[in-house]
CSV table of C-alpha atoms in Angstrom, one decimal:
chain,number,residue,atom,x,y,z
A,1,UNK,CA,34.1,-22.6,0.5
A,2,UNK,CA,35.5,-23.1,-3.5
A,3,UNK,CA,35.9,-19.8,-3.9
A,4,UNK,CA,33.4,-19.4,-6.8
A,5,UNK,CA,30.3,-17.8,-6.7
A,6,UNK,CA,27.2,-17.8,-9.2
A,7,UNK,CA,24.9,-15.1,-9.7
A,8,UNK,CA,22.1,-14.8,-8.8
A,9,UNK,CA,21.1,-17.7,-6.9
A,10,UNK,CA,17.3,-18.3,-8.1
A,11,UNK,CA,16.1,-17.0,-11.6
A,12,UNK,CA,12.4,-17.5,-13.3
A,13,UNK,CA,11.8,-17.3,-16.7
A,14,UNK,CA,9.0,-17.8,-19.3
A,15,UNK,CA,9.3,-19.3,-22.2
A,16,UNK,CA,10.6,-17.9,-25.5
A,17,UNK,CA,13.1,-15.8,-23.3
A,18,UNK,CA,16.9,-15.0,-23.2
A,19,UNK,CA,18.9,-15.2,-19.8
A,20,UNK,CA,22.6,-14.5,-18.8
A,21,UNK,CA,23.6,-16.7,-16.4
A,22,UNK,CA,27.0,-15.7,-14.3
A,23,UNK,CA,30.1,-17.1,-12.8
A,24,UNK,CA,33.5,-15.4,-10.8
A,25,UNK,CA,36.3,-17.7,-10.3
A,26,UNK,CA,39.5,-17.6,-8.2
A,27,UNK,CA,42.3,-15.9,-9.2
A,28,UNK,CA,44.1,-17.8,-11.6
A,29,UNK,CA,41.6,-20.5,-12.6
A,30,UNK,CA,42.0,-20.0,-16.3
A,31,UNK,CA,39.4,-23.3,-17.3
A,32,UNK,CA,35.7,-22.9,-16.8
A,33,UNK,CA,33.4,-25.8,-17.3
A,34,UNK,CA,29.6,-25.5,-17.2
A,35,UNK,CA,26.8,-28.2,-16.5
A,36,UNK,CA,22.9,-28.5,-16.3
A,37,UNK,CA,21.5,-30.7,-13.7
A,38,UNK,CA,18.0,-31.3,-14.2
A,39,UNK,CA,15.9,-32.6,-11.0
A,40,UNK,CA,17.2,-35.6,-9.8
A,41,UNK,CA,19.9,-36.3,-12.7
A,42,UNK,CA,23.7,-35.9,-12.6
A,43,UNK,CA,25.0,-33.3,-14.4
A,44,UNK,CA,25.5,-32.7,-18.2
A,45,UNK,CA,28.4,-31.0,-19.7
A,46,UNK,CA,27.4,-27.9,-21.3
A,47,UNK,CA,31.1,-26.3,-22.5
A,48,UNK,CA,34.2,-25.7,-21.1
A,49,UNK,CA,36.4,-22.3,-22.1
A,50,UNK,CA,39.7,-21.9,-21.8
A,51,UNK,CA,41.6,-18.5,-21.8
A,52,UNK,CA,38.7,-16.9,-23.2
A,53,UNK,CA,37.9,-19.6,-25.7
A,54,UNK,CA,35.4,-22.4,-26.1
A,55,UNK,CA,37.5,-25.9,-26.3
A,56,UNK,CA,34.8,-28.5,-26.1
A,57,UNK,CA,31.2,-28.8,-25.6
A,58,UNK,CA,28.7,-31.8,-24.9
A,59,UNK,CA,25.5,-32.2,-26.3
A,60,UNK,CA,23.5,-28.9,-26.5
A,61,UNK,CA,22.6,-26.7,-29.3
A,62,UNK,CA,23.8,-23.3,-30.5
A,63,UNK,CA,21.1,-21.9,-28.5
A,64,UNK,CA,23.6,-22.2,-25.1
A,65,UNK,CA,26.5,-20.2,-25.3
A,66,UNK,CA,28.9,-18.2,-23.3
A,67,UNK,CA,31.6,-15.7,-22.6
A,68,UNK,CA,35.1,-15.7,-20.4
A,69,UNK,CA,36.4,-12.5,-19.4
A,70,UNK,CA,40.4,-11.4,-18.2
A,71,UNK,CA,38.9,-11.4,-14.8
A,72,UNK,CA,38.4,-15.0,-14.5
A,73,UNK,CA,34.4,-14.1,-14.6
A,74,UNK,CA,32.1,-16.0,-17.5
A,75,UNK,CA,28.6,-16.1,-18.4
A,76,UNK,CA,26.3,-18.7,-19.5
A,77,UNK,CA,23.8,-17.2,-22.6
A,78,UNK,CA,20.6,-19.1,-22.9
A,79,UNK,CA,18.5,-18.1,-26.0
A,80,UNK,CA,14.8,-19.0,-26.8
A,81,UNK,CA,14.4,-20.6,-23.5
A,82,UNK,CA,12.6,-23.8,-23.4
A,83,UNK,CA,10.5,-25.8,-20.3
A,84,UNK,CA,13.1,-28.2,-20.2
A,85,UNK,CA,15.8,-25.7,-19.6
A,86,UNK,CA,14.6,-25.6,-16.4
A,87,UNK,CA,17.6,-26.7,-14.1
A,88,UNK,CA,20.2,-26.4,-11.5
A,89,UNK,CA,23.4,-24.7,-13.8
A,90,UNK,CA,26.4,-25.4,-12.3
A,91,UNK,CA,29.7,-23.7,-12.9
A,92,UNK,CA,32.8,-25.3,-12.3
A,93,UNK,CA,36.6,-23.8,-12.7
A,94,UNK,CA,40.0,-25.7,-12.2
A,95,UNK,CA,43.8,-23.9,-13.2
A,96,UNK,CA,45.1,-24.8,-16.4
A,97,UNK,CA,44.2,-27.3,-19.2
A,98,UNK,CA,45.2,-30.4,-17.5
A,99,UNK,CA,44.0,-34.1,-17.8
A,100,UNK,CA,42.8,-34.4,-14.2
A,101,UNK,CA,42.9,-31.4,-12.8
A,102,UNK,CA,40.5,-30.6,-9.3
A,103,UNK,CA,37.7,-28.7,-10.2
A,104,UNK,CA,36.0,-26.1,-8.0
A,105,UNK,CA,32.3,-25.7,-8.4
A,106,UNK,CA,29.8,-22.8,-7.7
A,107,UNK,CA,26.7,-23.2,-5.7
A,108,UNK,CA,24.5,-23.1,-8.9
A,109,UNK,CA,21.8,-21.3,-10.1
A,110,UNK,CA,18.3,-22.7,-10.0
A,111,UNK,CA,16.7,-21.6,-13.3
A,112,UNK,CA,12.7,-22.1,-13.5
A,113,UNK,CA,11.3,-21.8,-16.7
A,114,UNK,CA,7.7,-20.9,-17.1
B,1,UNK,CA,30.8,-42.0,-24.8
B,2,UNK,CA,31.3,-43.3,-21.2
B,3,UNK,CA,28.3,-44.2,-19.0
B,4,UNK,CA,28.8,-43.9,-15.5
B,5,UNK,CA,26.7,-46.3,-13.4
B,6,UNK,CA,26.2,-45.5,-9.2
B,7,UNK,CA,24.8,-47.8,-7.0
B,8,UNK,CA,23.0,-47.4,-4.7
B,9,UNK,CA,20.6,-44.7,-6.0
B,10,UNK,CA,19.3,-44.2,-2.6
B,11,UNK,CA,21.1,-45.6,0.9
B,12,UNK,CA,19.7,-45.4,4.5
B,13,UNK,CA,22.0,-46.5,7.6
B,14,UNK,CA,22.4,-45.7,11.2
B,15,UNK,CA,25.1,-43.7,12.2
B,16,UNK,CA,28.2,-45.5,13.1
B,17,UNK,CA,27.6,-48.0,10.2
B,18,UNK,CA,30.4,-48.4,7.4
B,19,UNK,CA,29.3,-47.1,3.6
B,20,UNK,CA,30.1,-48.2,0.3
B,21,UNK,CA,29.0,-46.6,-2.4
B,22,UNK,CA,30.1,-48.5,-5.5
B,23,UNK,CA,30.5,-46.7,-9.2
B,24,UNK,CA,31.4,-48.5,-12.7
B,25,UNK,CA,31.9,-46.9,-16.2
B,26,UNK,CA,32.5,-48.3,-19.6
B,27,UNK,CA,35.5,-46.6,-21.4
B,28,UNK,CA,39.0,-45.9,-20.3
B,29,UNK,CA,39.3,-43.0,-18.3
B,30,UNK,CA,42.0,-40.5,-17.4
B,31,UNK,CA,40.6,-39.7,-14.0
B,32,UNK,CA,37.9,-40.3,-11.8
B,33,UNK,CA,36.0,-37.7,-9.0
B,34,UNK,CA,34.1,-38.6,-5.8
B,35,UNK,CA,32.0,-35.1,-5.5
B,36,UNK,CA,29.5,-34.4,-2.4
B,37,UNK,CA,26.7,-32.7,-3.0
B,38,UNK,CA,23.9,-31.2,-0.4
B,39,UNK,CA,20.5,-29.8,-0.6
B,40,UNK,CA,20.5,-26.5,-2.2
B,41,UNK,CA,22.9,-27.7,-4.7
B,42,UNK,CA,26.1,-27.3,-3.9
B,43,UNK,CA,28.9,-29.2,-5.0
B,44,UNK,CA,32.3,-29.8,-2.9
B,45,UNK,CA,35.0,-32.1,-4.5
B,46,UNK,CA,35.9,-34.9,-2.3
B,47,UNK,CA,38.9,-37.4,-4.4
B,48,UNK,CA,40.1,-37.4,-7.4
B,49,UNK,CA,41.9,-40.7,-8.5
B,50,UNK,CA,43.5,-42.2,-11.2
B,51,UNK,CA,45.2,-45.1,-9.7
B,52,UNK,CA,45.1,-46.5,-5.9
B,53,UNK,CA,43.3,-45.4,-2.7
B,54,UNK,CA,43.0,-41.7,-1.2
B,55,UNK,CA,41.6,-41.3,2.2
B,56,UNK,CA,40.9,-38.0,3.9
B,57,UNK,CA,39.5,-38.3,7.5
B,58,UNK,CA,36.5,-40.9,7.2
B,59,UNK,CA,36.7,-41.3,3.6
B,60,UNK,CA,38.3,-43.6,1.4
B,61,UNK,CA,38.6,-43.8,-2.1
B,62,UNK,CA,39.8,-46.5,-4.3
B,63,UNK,CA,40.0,-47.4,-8.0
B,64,UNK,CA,40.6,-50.5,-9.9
B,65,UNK,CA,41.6,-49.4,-13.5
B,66,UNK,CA,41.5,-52.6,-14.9
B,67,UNK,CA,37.9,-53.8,-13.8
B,68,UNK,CA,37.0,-49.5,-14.3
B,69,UNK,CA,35.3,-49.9,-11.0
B,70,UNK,CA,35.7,-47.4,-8.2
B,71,UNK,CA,33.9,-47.4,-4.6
B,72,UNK,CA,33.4,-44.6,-1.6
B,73,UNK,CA,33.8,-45.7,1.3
B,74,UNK,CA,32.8,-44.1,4.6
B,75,UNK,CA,33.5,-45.0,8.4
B,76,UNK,CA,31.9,-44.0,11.7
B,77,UNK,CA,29.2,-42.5,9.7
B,78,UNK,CA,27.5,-39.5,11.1
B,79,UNK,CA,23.9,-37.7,10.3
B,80,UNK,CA,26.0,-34.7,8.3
B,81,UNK,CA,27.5,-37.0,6.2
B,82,UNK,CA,23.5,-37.0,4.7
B,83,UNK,CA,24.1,-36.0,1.0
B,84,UNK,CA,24.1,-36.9,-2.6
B,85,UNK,CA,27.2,-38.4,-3.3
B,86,UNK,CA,27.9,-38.1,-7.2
B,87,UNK,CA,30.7,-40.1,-9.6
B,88,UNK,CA,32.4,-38.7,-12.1
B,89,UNK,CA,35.0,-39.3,-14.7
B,90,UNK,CA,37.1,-37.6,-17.4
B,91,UNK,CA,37.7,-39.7,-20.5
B,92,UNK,CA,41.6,-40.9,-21.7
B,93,UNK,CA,41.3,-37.5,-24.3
B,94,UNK,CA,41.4,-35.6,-21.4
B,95,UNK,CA,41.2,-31.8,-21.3
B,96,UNK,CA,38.2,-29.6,-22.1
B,97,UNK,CA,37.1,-31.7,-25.4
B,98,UNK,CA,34.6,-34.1,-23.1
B,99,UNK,CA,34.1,-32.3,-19.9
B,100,UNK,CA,33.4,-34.7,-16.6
B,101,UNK,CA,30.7,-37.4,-17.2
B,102,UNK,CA,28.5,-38.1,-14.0
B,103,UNK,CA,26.9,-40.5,-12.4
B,104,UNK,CA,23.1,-39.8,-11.4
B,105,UNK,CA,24.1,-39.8,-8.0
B,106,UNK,CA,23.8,-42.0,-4.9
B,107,UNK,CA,21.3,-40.1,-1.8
B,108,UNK,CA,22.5,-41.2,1.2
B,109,UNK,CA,20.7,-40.6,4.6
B,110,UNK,CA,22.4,-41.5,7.8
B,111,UNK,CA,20.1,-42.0,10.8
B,112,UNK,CA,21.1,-40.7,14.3
């Protein structure tokens, strides 16, 4: 048990759609990361926020984006939804802005895009 | 841009046998992660290195820094130990600017 949870669990799409992915972190985990693991892959780096704010981001266009809240919930925004977005998304949160800090990941949701 | 290479991709044993799983990447890193992950997708957090060995119960971790090589080890393996076991580093920037890079993953299925 990490103590982070992902809503909801299972989520189908079609294509050309928007969907809002979310995450609730422990008290006091300031840092969320997200990933997208496609069947059979490791994960990707999506972004990471910190205190509210995006502070890096791998690979993915504009089309991802997201949200932290006070809380210590986020979202993950997916725009014009693709076949390929189809994936296990992964949210991950750790305490502060450190170098090697433990991170803490959700269960995932399994987005199917039709 | 690291690359994070597992092998084995896929490892059957008997239970009681003694696993390695090996991992290499390609830049310096600041830290490394041995994760666990089962069917359904979750994701637990086993090690995470930067120098040395860690062990926790069965497990054993180590790193060598200089040859940026790192293996898994497991003893008196059991059938619940069955799972993907995934590598993954955080490059010498550090912080949020690179996020973790992963390893595809070795599946491992222990036999009873």
């Amino acid at each position: 048990e990490t103590g982070v949870t992902q809503s909801p669990t299972h989520l189908i799409k079609t294509r050309g759609q928007q969907v809002t992915l979310r995450c609730s972190s422990q008290s006091g985990h300031n840092t969320v990361s997200w990933y997208q693991q496609a069947l059979g892959q490791g994960p990707q780096f999506i972004f990471q926020y910190y205190r509210e704010e995006e502070n890096g981001r791998g690979n993915f266009p504009p089309r991802f984006s997201g949200l932290q809240f006070p809380n210590y919930s986020s979202e993950l925004n997916v725009n014009a939804l693709e076949l390929d977005d189809s994936a296990l998304y992964l949210c991950a949160s750790s305490v502060g802005q450190g170098l090697a800090e433990t991170q803490y990941f959700g269960p995932g949701t399994r987005l199917l895009v039709l | 841009k690291n690359e994070v290479e597992q092998s084995p991709q896929n490892l059957t044993a008997q239970e009681g046998e003694f696993i390695t799983i090996n991992c290499s990447y390609s830049v310096g890193i600041s830290a490394l992660h041995w994760l666990q992950q089962h069917p359904g997708g979750g994701i637990v957090s086993l090690f995470m290195l930067s120098s040395g060995k860690k062990k926790h119960g069965r497990l054993i971790a180590t790193i060598n820094i200089q040859e940026k090589h790192s293996s898994l080890h497991i003893t008196a393996s059991h059938p619940r130990d069955s799972a993907v076991y995934i590598c993954a580093v955080r490059g010498r920037t550090g912080g949020g600017a690179d996020g973790l890079t992963f390893g595809k993953g070795t599946h491992l299925i222990i036999q009873p």
